[in-house]
PDB file of N, CA and C in Angstrom:
ATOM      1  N   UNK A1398     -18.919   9.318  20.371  1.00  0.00           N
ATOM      2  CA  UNK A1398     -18.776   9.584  18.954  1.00  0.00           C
ATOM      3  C   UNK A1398     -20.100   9.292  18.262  1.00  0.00           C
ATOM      4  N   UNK A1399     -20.366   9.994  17.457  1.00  0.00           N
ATOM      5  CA  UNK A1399     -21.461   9.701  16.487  1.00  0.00           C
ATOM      6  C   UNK A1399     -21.354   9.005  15.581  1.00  0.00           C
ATOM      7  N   UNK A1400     -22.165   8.599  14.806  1.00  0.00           N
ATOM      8  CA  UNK A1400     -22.168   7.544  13.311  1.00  0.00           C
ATOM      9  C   UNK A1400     -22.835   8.252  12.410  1.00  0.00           C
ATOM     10  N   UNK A1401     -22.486   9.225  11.228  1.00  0.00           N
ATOM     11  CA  UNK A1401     -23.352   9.290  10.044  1.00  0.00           C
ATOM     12  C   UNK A1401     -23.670   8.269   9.039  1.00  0.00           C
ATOM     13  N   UNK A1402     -24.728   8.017   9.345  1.00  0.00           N
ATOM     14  CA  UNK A1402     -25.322   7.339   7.827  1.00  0.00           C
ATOM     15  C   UNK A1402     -24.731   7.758   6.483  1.00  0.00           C
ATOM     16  N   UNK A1403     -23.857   6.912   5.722  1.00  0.00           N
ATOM     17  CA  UNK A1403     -23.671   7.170   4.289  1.00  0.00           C
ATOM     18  C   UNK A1403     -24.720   7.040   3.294  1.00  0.00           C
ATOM     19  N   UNK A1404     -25.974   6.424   3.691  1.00  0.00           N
ATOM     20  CA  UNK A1404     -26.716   5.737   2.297  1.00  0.00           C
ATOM     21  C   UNK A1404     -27.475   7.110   2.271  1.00  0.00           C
ATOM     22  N   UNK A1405     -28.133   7.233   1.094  1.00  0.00           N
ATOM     23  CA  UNK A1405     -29.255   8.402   1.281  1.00  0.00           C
ATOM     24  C   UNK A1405     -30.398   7.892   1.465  1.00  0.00           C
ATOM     25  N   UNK A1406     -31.272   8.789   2.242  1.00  0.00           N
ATOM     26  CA  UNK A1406     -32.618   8.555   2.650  1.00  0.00           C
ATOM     27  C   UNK A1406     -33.767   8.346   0.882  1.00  0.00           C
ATOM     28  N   UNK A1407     -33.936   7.196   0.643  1.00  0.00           N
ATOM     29  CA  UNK A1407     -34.755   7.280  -0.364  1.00  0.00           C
ATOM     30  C   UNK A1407     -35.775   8.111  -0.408  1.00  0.00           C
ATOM     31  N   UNK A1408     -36.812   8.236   0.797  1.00  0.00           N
ATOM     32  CA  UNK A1408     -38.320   8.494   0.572  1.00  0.00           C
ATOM     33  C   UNK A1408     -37.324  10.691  -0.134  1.00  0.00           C
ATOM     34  N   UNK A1409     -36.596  11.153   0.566  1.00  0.00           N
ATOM     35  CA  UNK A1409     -35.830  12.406  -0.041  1.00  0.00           C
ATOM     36  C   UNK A1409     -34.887  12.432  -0.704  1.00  0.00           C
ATOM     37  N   UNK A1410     -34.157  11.365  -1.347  1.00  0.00           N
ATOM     38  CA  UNK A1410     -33.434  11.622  -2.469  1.00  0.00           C
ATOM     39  C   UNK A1410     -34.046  11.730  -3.842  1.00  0.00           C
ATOM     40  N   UNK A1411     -34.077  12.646  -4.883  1.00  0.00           N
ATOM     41  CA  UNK A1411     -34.877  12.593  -6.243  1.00  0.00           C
ATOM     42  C   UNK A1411     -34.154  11.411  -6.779  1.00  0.00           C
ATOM     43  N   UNK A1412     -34.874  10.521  -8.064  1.00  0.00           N
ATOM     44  CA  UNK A1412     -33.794  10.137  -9.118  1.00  0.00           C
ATOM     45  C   UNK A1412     -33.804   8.730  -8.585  1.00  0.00           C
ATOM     46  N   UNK A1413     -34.147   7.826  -7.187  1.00  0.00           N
ATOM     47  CA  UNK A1413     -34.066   6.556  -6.374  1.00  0.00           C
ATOM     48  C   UNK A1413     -34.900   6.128  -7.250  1.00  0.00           C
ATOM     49  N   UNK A1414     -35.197   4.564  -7.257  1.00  0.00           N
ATOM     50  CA  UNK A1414     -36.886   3.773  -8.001  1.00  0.00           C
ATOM     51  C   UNK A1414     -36.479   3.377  -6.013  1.00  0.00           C
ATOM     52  N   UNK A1415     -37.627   2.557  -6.084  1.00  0.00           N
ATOM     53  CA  UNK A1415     -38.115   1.697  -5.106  1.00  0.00           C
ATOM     54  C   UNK A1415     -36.678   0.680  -4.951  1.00  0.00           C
ATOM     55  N   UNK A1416     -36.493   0.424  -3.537  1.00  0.00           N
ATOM     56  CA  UNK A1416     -35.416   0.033  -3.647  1.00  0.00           C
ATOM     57  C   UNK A1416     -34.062   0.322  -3.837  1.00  0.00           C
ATOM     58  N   UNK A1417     -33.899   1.437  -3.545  1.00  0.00           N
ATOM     59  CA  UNK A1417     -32.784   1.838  -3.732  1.00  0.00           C
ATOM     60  C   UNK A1417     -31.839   2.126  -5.183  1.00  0.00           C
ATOM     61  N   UNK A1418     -32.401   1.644  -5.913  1.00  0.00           N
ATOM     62  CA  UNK A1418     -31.750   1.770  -7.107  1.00  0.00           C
ATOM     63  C   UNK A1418     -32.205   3.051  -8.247  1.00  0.00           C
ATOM     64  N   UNK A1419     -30.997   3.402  -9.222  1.00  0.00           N
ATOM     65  CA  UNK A1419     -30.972   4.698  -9.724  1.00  0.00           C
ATOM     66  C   UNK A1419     -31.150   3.805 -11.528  1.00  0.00           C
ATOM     67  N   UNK A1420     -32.393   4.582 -11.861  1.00  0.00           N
ATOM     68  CA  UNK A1420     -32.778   4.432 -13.505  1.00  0.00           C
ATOM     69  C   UNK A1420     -31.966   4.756 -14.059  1.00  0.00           C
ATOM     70  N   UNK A1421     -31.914   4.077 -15.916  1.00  0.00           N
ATOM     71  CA  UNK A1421     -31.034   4.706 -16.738  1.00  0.00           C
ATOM     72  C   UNK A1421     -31.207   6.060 -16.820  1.00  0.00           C
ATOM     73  N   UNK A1422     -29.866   6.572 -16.924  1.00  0.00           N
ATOM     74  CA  UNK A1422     -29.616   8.000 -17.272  1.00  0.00           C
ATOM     75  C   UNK A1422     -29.802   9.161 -16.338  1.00  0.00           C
ATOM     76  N   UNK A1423     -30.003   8.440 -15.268  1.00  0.00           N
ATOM     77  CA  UNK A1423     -29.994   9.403 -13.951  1.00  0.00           C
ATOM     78  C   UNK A1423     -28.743   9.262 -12.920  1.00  0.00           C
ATOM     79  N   UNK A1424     -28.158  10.587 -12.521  1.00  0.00           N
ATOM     80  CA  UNK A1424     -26.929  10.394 -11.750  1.00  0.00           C
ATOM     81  C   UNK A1424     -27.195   9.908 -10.276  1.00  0.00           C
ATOM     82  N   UNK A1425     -26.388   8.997 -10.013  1.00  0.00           N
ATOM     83  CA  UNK A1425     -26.592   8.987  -8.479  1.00  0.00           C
ATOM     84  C   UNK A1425     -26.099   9.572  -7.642  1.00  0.00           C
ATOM     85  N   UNK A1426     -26.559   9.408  -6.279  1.00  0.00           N
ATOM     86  CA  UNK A1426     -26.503  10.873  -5.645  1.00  0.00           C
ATOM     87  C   UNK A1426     -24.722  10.469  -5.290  1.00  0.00           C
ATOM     88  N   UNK A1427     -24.748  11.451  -4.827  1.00  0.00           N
ATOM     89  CA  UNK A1427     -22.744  11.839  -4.003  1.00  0.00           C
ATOM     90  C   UNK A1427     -22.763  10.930  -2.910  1.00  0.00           C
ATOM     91  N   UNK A1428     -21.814  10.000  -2.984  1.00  0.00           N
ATOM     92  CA  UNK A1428     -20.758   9.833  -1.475  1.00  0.00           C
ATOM     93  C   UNK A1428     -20.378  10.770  -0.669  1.00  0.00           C
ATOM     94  N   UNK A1429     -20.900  10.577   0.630  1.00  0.00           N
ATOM     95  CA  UNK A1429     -20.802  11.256   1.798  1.00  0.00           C
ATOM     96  C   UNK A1429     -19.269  10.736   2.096  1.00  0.00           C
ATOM     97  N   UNK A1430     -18.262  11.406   2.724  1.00  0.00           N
ATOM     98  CA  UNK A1430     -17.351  11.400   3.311  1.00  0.00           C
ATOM     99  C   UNK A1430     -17.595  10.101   4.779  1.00  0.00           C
ATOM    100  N   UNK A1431     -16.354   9.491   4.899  1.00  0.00           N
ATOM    101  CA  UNK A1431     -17.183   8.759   6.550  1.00  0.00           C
ATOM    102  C   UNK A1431     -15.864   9.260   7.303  1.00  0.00           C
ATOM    103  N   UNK A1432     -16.531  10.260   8.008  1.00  0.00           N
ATOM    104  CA  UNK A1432     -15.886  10.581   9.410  1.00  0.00           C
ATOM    105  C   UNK A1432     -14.998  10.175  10.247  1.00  0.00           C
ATOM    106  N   UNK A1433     -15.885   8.700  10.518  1.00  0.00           N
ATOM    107  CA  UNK A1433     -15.250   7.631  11.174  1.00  0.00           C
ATOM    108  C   UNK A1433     -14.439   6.245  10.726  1.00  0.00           C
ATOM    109  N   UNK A1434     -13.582   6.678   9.690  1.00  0.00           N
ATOM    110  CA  UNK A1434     -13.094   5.283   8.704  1.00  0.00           C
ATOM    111  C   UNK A1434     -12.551   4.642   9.244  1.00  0.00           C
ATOM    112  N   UNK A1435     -11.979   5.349  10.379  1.00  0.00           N
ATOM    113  CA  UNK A1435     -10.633   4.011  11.162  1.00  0.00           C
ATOM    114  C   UNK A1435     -10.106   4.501  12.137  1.00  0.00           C
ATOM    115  N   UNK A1436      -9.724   3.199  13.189  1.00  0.00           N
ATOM    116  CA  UNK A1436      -8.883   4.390  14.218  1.00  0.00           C
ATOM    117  C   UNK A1436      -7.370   4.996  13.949  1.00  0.00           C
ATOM    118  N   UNK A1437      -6.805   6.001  14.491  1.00  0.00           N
ATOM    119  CA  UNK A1437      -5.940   6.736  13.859  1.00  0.00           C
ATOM    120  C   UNK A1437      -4.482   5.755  14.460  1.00  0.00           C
ATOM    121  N   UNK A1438      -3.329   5.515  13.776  1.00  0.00           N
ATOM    122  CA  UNK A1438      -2.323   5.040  13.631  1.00  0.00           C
ATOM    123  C   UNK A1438      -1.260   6.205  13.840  1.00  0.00           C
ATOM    124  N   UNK A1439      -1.007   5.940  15.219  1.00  0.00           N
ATOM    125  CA  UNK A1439       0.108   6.839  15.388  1.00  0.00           C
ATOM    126  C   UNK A1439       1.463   6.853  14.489  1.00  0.00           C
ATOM    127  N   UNK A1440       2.230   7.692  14.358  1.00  0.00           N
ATOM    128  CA  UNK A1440       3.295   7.331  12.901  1.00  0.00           C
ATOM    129  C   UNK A1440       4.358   6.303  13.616  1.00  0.00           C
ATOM    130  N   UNK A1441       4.755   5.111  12.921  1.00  0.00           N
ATOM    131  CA  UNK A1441       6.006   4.134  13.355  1.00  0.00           C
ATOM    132  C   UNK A1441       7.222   4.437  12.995  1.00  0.00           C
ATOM    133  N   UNK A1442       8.091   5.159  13.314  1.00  0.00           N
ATOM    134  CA  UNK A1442       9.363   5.683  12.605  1.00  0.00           C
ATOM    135  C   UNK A1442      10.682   3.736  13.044  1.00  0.00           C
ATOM    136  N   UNK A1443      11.030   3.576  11.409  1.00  0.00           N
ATOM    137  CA  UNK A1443      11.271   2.363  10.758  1.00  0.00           C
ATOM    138  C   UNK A1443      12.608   3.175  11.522  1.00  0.00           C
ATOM    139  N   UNK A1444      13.810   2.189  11.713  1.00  0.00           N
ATOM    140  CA  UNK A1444      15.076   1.839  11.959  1.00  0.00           C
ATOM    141  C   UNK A1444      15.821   1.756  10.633  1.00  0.00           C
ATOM    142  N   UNK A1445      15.368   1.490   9.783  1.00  0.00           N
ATOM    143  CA  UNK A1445      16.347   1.310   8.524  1.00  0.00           C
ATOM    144  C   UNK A1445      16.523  -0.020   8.446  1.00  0.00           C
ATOM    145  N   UNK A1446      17.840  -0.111   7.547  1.00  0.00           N
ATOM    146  CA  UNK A1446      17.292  -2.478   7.566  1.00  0.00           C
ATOM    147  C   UNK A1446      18.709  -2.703   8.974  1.00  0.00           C
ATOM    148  N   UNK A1447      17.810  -3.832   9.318  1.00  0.00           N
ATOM    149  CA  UNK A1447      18.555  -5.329   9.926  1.00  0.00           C
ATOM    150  C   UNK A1447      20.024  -5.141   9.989  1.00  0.00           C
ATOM    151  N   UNK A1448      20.568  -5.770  10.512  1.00  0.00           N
ATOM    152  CA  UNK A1448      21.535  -5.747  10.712  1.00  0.00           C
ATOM    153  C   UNK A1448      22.249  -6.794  10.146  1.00  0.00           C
ATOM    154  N   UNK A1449      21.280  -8.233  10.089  1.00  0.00           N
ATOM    155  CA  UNK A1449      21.547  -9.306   9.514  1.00  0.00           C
ATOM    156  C   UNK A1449      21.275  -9.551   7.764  1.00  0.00           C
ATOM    157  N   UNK A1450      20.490  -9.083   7.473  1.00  0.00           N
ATOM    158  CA  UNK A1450      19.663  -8.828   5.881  1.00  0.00           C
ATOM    159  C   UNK A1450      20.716  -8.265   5.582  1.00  0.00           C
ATOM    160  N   UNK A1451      21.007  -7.002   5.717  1.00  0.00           N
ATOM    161  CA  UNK A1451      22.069  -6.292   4.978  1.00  0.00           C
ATOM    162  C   UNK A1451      23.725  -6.998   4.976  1.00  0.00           C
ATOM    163  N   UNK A1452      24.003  -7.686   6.339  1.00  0.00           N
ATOM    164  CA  UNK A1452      25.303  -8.290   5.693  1.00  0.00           C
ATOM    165  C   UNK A1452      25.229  -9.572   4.876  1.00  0.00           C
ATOM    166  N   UNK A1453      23.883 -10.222   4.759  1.00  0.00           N
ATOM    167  CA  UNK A1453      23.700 -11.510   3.671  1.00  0.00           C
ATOM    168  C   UNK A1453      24.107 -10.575   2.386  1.00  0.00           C
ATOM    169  N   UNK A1454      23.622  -9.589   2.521  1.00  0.00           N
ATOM    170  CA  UNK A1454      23.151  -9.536   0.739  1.00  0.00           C
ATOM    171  C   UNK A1454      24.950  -8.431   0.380  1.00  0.00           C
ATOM    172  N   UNK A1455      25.767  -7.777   1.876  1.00  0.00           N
ATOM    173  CA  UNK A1455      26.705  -7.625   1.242  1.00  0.00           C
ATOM    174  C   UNK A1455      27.701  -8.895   0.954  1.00  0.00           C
ATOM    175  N   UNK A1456      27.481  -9.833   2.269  1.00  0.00           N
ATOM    176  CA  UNK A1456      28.790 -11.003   1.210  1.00  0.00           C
ATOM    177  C   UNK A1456      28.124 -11.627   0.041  1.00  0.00           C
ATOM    178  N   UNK A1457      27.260 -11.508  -0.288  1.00  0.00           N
ATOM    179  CA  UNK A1457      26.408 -11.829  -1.411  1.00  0.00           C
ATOM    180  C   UNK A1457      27.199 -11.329  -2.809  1.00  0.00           C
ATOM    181  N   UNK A1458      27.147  -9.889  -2.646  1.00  0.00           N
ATOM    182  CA  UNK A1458      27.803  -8.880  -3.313  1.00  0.00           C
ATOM    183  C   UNK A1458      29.203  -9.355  -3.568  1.00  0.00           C
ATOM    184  N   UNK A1459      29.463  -9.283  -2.349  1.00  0.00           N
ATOM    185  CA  UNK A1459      31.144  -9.370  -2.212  1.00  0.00           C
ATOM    186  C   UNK A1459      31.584 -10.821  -3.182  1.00  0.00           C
ATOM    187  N   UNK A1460      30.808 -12.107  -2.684  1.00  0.00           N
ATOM    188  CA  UNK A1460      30.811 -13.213  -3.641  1.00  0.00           C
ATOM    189  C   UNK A1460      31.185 -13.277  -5.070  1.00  0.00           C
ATOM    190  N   UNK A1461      29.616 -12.337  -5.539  1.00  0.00           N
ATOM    191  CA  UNK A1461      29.311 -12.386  -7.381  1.00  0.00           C
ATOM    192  C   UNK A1461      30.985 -10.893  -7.501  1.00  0.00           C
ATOM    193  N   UNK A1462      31.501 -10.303  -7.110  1.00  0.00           N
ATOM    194  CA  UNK A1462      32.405  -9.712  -7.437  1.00  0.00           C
ATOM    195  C   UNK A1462      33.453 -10.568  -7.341  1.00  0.00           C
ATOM    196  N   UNK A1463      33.882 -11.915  -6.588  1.00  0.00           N
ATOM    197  CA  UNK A1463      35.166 -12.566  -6.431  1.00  0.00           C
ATOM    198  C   UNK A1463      34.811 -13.632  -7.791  1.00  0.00           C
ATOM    199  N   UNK A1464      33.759 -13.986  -7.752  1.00  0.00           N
ATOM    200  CA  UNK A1464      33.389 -14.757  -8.878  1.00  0.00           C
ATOM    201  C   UNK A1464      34.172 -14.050 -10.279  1.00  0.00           C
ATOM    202  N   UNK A1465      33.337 -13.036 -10.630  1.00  0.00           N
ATOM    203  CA  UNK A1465      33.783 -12.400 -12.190  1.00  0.00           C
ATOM    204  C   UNK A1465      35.098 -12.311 -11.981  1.00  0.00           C
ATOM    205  N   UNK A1466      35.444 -11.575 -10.821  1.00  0.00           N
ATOM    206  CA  UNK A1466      37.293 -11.626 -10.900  1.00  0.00           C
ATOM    207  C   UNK A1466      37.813 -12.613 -11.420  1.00  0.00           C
ATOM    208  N   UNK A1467      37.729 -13.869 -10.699  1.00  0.00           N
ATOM    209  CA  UNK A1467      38.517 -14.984 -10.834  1.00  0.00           C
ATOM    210  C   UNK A1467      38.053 -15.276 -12.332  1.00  0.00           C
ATOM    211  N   UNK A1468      37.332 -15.487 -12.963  1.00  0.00           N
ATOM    212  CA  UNK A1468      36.790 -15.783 -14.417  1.00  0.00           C
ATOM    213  C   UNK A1468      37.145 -14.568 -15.334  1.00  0.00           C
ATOM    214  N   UNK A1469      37.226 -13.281 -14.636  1.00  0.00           N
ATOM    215  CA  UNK A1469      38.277 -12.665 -15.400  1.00  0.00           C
ATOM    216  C   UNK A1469      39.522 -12.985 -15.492  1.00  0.00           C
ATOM    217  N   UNK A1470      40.622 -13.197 -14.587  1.00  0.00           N
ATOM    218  CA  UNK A1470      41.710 -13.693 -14.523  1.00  0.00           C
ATOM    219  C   UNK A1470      41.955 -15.177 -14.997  1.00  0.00           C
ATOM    220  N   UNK A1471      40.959 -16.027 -15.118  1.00  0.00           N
ATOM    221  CA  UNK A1471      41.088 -17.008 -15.873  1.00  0.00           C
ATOM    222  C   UNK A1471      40.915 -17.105 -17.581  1.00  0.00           C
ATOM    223  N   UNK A1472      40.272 -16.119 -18.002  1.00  0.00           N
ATOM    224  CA  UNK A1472      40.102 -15.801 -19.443  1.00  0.00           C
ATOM    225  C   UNK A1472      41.924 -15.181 -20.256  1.00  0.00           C
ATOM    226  N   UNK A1473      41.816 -14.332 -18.996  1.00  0.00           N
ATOM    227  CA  UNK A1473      43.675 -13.595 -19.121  1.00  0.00           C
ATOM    228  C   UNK A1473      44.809 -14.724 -19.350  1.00  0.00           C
ATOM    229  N   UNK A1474      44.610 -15.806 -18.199  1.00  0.00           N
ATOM    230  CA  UNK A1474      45.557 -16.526 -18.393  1.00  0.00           C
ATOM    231  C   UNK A1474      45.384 -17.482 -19.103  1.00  0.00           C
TER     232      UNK A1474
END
């Protein structure tokens, strides 16, 4: 694999001072694309949730619903 250089070559970019740096009121040059950003991540296809997570949070559910019941039925009576 190859490596492109992103920076631009000063001594041929117009518009550089010494050093790399760009004076007021002059644009700096374009970002080059990098080719090589990363290695590629094959896709992870997710399962959906747990088996355990999901029944906490339904007796969870199931709980705060026996709760209001009963505090409904206690307001009634």
């Amino acid at each position: 694999m190859s490596h492109v250089n992103p920076d631009p070559e000063p001594e041929r970019t117009t518009g550089l001072e010494p050093g790399g740096s760009v004076p007021p009121g002059e644009t700096p040059p374009a970002e080059s694309s990098l080719p090589e950003a990363g290695p590629r991540e094959p896709h992870v296809q997710h399962r959906g949730w747990a088996k355990a997570p999901l029944t906490l949070i339904l007796v969870l559910v199931v709980l705060v619903a026996l709760f209001f019941l009963a505090y409904a039925l206690v307001l009634i009576v």
